[in-house]
mmCIF file of C-alpha atoms in Angstrom:
data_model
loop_
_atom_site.group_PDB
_atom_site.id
_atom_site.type_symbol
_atom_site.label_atom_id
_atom_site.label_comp_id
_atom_site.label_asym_id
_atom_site.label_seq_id
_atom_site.Cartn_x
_atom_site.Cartn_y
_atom_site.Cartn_z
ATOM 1 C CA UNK A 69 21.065 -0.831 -5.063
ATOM 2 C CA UNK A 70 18.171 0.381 -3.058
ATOM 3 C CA UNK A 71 16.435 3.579 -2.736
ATOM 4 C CA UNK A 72 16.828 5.815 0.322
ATOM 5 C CA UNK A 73 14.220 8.326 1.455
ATOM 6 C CA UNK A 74 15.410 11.486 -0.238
ATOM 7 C CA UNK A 75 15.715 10.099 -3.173
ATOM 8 C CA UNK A 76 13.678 10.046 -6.222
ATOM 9 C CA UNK A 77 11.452 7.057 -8.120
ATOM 10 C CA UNK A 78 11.845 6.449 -11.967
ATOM 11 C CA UNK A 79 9.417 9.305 -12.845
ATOM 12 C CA UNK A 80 10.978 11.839 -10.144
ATOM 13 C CA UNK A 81 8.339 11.432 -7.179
ATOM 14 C CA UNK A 82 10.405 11.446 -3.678
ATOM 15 C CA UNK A 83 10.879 8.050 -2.568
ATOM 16 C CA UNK A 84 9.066 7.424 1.242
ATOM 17 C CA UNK A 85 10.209 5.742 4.381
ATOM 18 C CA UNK A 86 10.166 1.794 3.859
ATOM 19 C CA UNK A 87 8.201 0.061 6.324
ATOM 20 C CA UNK A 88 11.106 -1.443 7.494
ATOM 21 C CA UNK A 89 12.630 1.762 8.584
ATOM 22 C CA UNK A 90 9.808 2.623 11.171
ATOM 23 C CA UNK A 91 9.874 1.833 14.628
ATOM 24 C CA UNK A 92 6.358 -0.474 15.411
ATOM 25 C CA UNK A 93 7.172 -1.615 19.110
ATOM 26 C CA UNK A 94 4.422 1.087 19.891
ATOM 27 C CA UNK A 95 1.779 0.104 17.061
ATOM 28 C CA UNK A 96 -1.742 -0.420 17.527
ATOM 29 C CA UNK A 97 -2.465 -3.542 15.534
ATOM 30 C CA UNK A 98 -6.054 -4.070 14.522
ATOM 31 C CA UNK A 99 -7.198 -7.442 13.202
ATOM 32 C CA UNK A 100 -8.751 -7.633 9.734
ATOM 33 C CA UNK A 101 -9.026 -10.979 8.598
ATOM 34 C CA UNK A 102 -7.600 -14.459 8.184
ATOM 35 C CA UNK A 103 -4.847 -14.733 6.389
ATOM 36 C CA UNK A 104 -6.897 -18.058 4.966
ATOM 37 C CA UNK A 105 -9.236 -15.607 3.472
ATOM 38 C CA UNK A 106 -6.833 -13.879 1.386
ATOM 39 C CA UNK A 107 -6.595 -15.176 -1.833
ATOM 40 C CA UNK A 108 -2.799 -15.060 -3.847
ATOM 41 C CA UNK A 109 -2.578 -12.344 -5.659
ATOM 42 C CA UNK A 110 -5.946 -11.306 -4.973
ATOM 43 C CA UNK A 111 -7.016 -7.839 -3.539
ATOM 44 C CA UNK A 112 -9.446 -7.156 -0.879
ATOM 45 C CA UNK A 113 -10.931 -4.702 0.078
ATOM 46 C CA UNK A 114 -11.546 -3.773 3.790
ATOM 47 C CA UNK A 115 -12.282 -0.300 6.078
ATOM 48 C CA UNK A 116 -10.375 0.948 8.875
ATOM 49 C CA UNK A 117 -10.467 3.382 11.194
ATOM 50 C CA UNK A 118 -7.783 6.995 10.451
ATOM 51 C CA UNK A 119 -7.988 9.040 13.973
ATOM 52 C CA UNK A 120 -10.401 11.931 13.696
ATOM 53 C CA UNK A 121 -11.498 15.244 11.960
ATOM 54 C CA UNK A 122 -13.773 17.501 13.745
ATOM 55 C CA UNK A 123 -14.048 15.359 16.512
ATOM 56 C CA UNK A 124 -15.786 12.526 14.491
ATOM 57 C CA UNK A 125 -14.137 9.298 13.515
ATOM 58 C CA UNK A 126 -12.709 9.147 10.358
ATOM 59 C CA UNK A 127 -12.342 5.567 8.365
ATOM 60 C CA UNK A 128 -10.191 4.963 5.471
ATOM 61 C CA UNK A 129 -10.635 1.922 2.479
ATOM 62 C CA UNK A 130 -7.590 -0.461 2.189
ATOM 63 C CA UNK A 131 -6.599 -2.821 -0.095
ATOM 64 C CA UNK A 132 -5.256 -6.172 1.024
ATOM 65 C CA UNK A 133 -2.727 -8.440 -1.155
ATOM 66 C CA UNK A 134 -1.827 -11.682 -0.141
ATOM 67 C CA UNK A 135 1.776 -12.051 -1.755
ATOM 68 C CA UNK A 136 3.803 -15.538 -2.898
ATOM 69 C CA UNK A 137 5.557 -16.787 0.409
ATOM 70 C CA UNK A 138 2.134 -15.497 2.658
ATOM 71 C CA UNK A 139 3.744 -11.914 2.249
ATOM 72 C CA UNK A 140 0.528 -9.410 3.297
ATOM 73 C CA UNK A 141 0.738 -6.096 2.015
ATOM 74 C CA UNK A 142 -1.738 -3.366 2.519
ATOM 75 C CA UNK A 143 -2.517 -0.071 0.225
ATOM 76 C CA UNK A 144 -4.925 2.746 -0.112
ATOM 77 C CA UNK A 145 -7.905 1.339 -1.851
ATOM 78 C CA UNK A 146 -7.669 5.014 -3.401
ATOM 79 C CA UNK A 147 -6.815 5.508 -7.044
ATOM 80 C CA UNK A 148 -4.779 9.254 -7.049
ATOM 81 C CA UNK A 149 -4.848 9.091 -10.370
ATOM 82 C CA UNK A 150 -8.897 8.733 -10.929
ATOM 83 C CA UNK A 151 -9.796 9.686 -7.344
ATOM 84 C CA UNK A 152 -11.829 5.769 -7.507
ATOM 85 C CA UNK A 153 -11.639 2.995 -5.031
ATOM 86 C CA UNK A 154 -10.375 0.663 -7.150
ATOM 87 C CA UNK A 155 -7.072 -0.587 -6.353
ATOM 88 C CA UNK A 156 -7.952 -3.844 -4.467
ATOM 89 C CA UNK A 157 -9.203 -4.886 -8.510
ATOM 90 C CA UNK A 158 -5.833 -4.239 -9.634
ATOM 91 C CA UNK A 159 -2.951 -6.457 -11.353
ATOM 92 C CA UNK A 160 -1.073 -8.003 -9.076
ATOM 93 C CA UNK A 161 2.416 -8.411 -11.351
ATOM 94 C CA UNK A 162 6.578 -7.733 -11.008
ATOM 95 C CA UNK A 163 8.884 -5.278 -11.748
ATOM 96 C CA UNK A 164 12.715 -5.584 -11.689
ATOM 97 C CA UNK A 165 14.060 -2.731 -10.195
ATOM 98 C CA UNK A 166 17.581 -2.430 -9.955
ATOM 99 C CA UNK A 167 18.278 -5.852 -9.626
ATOM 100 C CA UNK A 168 15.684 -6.631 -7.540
ATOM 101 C CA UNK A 169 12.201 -7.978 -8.320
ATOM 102 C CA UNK A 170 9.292 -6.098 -7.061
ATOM 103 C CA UNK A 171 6.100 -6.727 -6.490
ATOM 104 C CA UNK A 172 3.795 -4.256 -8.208
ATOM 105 C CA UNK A 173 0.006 -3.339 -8.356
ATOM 106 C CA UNK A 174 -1.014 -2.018 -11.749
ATOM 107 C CA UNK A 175 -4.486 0.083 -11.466
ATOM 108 C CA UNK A 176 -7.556 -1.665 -13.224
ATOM 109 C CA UNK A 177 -8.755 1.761 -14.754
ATOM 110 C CA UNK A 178 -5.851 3.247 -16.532
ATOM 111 C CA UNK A 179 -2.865 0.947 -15.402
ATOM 112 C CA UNK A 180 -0.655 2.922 -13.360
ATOM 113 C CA UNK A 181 1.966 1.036 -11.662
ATOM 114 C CA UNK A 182 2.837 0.915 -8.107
ATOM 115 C CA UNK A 183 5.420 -0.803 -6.105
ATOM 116 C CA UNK A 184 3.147 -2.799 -3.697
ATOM 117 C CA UNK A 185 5.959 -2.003 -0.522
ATOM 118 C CA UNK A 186 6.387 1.563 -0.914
ATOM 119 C CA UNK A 187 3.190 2.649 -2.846
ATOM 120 C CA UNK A 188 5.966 4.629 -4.879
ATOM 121 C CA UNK A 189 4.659 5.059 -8.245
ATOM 122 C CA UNK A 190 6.660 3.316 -11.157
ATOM 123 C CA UNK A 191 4.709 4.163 -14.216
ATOM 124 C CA UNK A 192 2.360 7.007 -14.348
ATOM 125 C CA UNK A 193 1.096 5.567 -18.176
ATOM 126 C CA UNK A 194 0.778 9.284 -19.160
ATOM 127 C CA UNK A 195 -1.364 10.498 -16.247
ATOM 128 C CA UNK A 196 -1.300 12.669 -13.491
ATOM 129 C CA UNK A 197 -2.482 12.762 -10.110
ATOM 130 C CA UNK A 198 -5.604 14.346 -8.930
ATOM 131 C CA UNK A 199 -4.014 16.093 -5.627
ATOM 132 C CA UNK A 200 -0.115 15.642 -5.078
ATOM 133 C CA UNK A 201 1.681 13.182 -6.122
ATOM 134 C CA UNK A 202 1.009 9.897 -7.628
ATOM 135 C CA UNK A 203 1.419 7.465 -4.708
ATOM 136 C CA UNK A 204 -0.480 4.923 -2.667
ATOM 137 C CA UNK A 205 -1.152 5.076 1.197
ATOM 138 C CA UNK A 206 0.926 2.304 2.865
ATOM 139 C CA UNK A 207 -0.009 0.445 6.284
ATOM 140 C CA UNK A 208 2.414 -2.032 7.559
ATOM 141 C CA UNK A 209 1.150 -5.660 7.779
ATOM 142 C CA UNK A 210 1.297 -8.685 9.601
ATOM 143 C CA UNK A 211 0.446 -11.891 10.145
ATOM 144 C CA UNK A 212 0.050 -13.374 13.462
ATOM 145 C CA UNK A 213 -0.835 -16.965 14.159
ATOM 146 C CA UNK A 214 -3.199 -16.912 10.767
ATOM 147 C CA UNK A 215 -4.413 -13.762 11.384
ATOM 148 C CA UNK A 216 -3.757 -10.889 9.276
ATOM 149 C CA UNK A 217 -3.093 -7.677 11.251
ATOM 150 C CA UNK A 218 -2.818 -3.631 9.957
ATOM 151 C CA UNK A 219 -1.131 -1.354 11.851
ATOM 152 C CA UNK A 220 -2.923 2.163 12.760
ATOM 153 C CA UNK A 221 -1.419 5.562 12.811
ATOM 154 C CA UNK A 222 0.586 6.768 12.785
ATOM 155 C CA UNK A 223 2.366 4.239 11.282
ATOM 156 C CA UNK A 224 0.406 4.639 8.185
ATOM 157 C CA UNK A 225 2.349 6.483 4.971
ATOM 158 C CA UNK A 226 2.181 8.050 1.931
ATOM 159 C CA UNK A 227 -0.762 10.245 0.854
ATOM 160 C CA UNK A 228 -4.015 10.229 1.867
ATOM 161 C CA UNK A 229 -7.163 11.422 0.045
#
């Protein structure tokens, strides 16, 4: 079984739109790095531009994970939980979720864990979030001959800082 949006996560958070669900024919794709440079299970931390406030660019930190298989996933660098940018230093682990293993990313100041897909949060470890709810950002990811690329918005999902 597979959560739908509309449904909820283990500790009652809404569940978002997959990346798979979205419709990227229109993307803006912006390179970030070689997928060579990525190290498994490794985090890395880059900054991207996130449209504009006031007129004035606005930039955003990411977090890069090179996954088993060359899988790239990208997340808010953003910890909701400690409001630090942190998360490319987190533990890169699994989580079986109905039936299904999941990759996760557990935060390296009070080990929260999130599923590394979704940026649904799994395990709040007896926190709350600083502003809404306890999720990470997600950007959808590719790679394209050995480069990684992100995705700009809107495509981007979740909560932002």
């Amino acid at each position: 079984r597979r959560r739908r949006s509309g449904s909820t996560s283990p500790i009652g958070d809404p569940v978002m739109t997959t990346l798979a669900e979205l419709d990227l024919t229109q993307a803006t794709w912006l390179p970030i790095c070689a997928l060579s440079d990525l190290t498994m299970e490794r985090g890395a931390p880059a900054i991207i531009p996130d449209g504009e406030a006031d007129g004035s660019p606005v930039r955003v930190q990411i977090a890069i994970f090179r996954l088993p298989g060359d899988e790239v996933v990208t997340v808010s660098h953003y910890d909701p939980v400690t409001g630090s940018y942190v998360m490319a230093r987190g533990l890169v682990g699994t989580r079986l979720i109905d039936e299904v293993e999941v990759p996760t990313l557990a935060s390296p100041l009070h080990k929260q864990v999130y599923a590394l897909r979704t940026g649904e949060c799994l395990d709040l470890a007896g926190k709350t979030a600083l502003v809404g709810e306890a999720a990470l950002r997600t950007w959808p990811t590719r790679v394209r001959d050995g480069v990684v690329e992100v995705a700009l918005q809107p495509f981007a999902h979740g909560i932002a800082p």
